[in-house]
Tab-separated table of C-alpha atoms in Angstrom:
chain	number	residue	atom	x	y	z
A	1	UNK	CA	113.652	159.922	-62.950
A	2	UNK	CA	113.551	160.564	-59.007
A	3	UNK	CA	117.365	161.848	-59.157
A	4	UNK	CA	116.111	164.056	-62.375
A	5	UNK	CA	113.523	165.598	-60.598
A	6	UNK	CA	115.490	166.225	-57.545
A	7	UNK	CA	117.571	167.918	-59.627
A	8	UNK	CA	115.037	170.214	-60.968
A	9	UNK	CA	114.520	172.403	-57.406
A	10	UNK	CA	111.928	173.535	-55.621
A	11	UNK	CA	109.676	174.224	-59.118
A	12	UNK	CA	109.847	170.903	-59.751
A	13	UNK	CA	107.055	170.396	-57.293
A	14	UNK	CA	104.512	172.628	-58.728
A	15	UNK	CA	105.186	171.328	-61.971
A	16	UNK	CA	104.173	167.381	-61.118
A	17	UNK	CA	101.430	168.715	-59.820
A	18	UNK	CA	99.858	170.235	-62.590
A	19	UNK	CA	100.778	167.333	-64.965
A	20	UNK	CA	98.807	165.172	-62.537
A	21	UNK	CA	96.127	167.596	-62.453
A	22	UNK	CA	96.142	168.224	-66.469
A	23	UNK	CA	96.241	164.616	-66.704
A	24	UNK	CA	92.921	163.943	-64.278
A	25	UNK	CA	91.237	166.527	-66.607
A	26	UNK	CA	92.108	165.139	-69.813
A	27	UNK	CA	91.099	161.534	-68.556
A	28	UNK	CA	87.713	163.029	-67.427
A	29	UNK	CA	86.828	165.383	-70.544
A	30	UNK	CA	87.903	162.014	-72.798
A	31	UNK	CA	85.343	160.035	-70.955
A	32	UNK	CA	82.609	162.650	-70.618
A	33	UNK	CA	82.377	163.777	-73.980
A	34	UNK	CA	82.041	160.584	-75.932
A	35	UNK	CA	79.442	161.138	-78.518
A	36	UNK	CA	77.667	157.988	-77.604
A	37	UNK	CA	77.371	159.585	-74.537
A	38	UNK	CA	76.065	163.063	-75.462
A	39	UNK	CA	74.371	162.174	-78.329
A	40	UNK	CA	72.267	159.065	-77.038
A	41	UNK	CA	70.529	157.037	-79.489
A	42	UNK	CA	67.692	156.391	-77.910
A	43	UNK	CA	67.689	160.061	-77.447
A	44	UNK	CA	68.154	160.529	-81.261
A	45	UNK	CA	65.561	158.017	-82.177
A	46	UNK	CA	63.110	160.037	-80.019
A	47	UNK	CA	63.497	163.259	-82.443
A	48	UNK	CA	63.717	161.304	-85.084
A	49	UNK	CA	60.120	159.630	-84.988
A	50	UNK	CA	57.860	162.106	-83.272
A	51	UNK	CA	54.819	162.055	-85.354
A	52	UNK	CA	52.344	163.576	-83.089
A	53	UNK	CA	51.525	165.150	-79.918
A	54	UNK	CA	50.086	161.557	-78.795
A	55	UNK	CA	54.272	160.661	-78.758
A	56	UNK	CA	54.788	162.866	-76.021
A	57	UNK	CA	54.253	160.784	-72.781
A	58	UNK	CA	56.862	157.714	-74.249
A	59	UNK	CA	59.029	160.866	-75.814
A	60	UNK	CA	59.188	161.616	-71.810
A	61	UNK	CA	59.754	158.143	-70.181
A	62	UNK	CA	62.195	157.581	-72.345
A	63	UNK	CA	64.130	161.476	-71.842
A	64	UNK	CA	63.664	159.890	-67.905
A	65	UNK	CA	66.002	156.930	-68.478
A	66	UNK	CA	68.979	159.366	-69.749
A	67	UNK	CA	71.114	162.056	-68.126
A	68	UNK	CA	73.078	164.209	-70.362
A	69	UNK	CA	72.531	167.516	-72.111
A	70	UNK	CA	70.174	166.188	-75.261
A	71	UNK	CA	68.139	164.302	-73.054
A	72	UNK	CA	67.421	167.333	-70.634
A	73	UNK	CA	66.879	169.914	-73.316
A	74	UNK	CA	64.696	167.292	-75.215
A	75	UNK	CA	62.461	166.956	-72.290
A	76	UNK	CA	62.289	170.592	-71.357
A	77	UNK	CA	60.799	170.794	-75.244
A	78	UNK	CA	58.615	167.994	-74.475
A	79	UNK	CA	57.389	169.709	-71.083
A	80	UNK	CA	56.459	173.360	-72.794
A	81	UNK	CA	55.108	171.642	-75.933
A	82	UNK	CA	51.789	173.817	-74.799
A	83	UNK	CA	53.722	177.282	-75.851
A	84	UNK	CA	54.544	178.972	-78.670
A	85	UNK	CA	57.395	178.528	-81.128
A	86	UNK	CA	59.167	181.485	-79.686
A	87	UNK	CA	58.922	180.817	-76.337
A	88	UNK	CA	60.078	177.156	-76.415
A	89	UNK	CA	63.091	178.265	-78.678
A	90	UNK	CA	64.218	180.904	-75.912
A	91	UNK	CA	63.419	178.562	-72.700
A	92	UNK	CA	65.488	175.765	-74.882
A	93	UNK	CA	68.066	178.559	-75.376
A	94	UNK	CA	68.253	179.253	-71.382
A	95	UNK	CA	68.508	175.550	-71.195
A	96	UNK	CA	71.174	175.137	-73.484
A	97	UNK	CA	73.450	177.716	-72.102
A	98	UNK	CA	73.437	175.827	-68.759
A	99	UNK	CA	74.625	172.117	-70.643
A	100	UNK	CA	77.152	174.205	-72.078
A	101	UNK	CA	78.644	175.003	-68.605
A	102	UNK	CA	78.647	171.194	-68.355
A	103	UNK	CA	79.981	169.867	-72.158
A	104	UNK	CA	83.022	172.658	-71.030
A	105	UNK	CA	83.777	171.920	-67.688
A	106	UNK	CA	87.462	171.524	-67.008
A	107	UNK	CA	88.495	173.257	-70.303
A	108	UNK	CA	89.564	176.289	-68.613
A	109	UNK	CA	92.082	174.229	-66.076
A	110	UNK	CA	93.715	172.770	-69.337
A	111	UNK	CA	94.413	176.166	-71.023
A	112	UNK	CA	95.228	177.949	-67.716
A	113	UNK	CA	97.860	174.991	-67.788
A	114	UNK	CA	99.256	175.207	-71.152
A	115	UNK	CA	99.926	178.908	-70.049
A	116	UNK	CA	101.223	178.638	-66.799
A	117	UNK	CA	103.201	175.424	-67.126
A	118	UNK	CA	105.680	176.865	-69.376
A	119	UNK	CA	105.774	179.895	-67.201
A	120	UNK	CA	106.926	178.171	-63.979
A	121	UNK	CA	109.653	176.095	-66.282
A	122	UNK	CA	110.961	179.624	-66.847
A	123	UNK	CA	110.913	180.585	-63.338
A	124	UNK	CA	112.642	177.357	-62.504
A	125	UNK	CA	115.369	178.427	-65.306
A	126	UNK	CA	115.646	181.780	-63.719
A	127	UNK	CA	116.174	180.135	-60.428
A	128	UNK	CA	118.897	178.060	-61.436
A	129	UNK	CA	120.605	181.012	-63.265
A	130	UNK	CA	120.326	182.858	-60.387
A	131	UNK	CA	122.302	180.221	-58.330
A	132	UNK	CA	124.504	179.748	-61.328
A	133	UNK	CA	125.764	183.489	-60.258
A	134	UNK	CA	125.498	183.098	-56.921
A	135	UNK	CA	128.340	179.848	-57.026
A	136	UNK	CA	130.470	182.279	-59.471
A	137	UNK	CA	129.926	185.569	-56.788
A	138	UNK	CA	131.298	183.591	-53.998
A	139	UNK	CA	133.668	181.427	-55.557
A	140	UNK	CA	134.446	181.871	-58.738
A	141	UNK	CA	134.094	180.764	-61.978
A	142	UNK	CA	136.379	177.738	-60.839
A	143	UNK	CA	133.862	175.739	-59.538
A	144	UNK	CA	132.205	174.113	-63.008
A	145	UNK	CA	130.491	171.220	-60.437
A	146	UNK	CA	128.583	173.839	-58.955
A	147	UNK	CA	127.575	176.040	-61.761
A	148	UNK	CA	126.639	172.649	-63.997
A	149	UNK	CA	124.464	171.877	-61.418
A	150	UNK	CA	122.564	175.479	-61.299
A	151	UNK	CA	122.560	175.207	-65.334
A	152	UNK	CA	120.916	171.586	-65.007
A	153	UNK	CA	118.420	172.612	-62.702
A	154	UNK	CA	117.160	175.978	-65.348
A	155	UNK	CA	117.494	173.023	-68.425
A	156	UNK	CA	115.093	170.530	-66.366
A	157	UNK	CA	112.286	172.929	-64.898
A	158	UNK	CA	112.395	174.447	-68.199
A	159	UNK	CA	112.256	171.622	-70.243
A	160	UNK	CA	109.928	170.159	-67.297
A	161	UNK	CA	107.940	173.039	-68.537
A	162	UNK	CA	107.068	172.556	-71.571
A	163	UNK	CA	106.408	168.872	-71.443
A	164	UNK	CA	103.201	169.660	-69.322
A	165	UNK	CA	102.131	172.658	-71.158
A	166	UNK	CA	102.476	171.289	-74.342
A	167	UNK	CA	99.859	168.019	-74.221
A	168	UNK	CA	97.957	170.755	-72.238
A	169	UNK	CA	97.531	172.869	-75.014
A	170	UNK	CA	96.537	170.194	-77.560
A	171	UNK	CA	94.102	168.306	-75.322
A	172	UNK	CA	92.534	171.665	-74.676
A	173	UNK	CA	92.008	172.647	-78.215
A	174	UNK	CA	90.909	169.194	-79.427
A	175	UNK	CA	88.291	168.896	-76.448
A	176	UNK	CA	87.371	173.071	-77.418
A	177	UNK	CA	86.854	171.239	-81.364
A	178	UNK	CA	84.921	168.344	-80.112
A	179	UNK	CA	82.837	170.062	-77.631
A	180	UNK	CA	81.970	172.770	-79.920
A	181	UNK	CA	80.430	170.165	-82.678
A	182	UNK	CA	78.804	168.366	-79.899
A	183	UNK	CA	76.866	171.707	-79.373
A	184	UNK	CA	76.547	172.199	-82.886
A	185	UNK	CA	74.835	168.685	-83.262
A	186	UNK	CA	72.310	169.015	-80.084
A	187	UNK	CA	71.236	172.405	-81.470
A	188	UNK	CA	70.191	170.478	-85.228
A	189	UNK	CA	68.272	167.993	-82.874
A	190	UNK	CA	66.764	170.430	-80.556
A	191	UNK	CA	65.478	172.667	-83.566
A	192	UNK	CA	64.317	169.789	-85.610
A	193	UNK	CA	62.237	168.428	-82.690
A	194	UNK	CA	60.962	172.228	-81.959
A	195	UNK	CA	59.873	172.437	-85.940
A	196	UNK	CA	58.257	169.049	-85.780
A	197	UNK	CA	56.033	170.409	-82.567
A	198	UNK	CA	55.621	173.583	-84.486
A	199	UNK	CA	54.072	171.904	-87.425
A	200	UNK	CA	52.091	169.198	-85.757
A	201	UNK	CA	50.435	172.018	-83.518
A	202	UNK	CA	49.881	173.802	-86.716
A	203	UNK	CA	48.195	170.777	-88.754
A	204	UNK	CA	46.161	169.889	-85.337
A	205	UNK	CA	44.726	173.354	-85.174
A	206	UNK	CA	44.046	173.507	-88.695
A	207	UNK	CA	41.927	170.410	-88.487
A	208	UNK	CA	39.965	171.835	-85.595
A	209	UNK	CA	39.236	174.566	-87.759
A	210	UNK	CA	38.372	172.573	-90.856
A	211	UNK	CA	35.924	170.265	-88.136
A	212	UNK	CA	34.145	173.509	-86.845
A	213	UNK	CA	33.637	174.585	-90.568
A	214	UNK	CA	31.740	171.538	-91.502
């Protein structure tokens, strides 16, 4: 392997070291976006039985315990309970957009990788080529040592290439996928906990009025 990628030249170099970064990413993104670790069940459990307004204070110590996107949009709900339908649904938006930035943090390294690692493999092959005619300028077509070596070096940082763009590309379109539903699934929570504030506010006030009626 060492003699292979001596072999490759000088691209060789960038090219380990965005595998190695491609690799830290796809390591991270695998352990960060675990649904059990997005979509908490304690978390889930909290939307899933609020009854009334008298949930709110355990809704909240239990949003405390958690770090993660769910728990802080749940709690930001829980915290502006006091406000209307439309104005919690566009403070939970502006808190959504900024968990996004976190759920797709590191996506844009893969796919700038699947791009550019195939691009450097084809520098690499162009740089070997280029050698290739150098050997056969200055000494002629003769030399078949020489020019095998400036064809193996375009054949490795090409193939080279392609070997790190290629899990690049995948891992960056399966995390795109996963992080996408992951969105999808904290917006049905956050809307079905909105609705359920909503409607208890509703039946609360309605009571109030029915009280003052009697």
């Amino acid at each position: 392997m060492l003699e292979l990628f001596e072999r490759g030249g000088i691209m060789m170099y960038p090219l380990a070291l965005t595998s190695l970064i491609a690799v830290a990413f796809i390591i991270e993104r695998a352990i960060s976006l675990r649904k059990k670790k997005i979509l908490v069940p304690e978390i889930l459990s909290v939307v899933e039985n609020f009854r009334s307004l008298n949930d709110i204070d355990l809704a909240r110590n239990i949003c405390g315990k958690y770090q993660g996107p769910l728990s802080n949009i749940v709690l930001m709900a829980l915290e502006n309970f006091h406000v209307s339908k439309e104005e919690m649904r566009e403070i939970l938006e502006d808190q959504g957009r900024q968990e996004i930035r976190g759920l797709q943090r590191g996506l844009v390294v893969l796919e700038t990788i699947a791009s550019a690692a195939p691009l450097m493999g084809l520098l690499g092959t162009v740089i070997g080529m280029v050698e290739v005619f150098n050997v056969i300028q200055d000494q002629g077509i003769g030399q078949t040592a020489a020019l095998s070596g400036g064809i193996s070096q375009a054949l490795l940082t090409t193939v080279t290439g392609l070997f790190v763009g290629i899990p690049a590309l995948i891992a960056y379109y399966y995390f795109s996928h996963k992080s996408e539903n992951l969105i999808l699934d904290i917006e049905k929570y956050t809307n079905q906990l909105m609705n359920k504030i909503a409607r208890i506010k509703q039946q609360e006030k309605a009571l109030e009025t029915l009280e003052k009626d009697q």
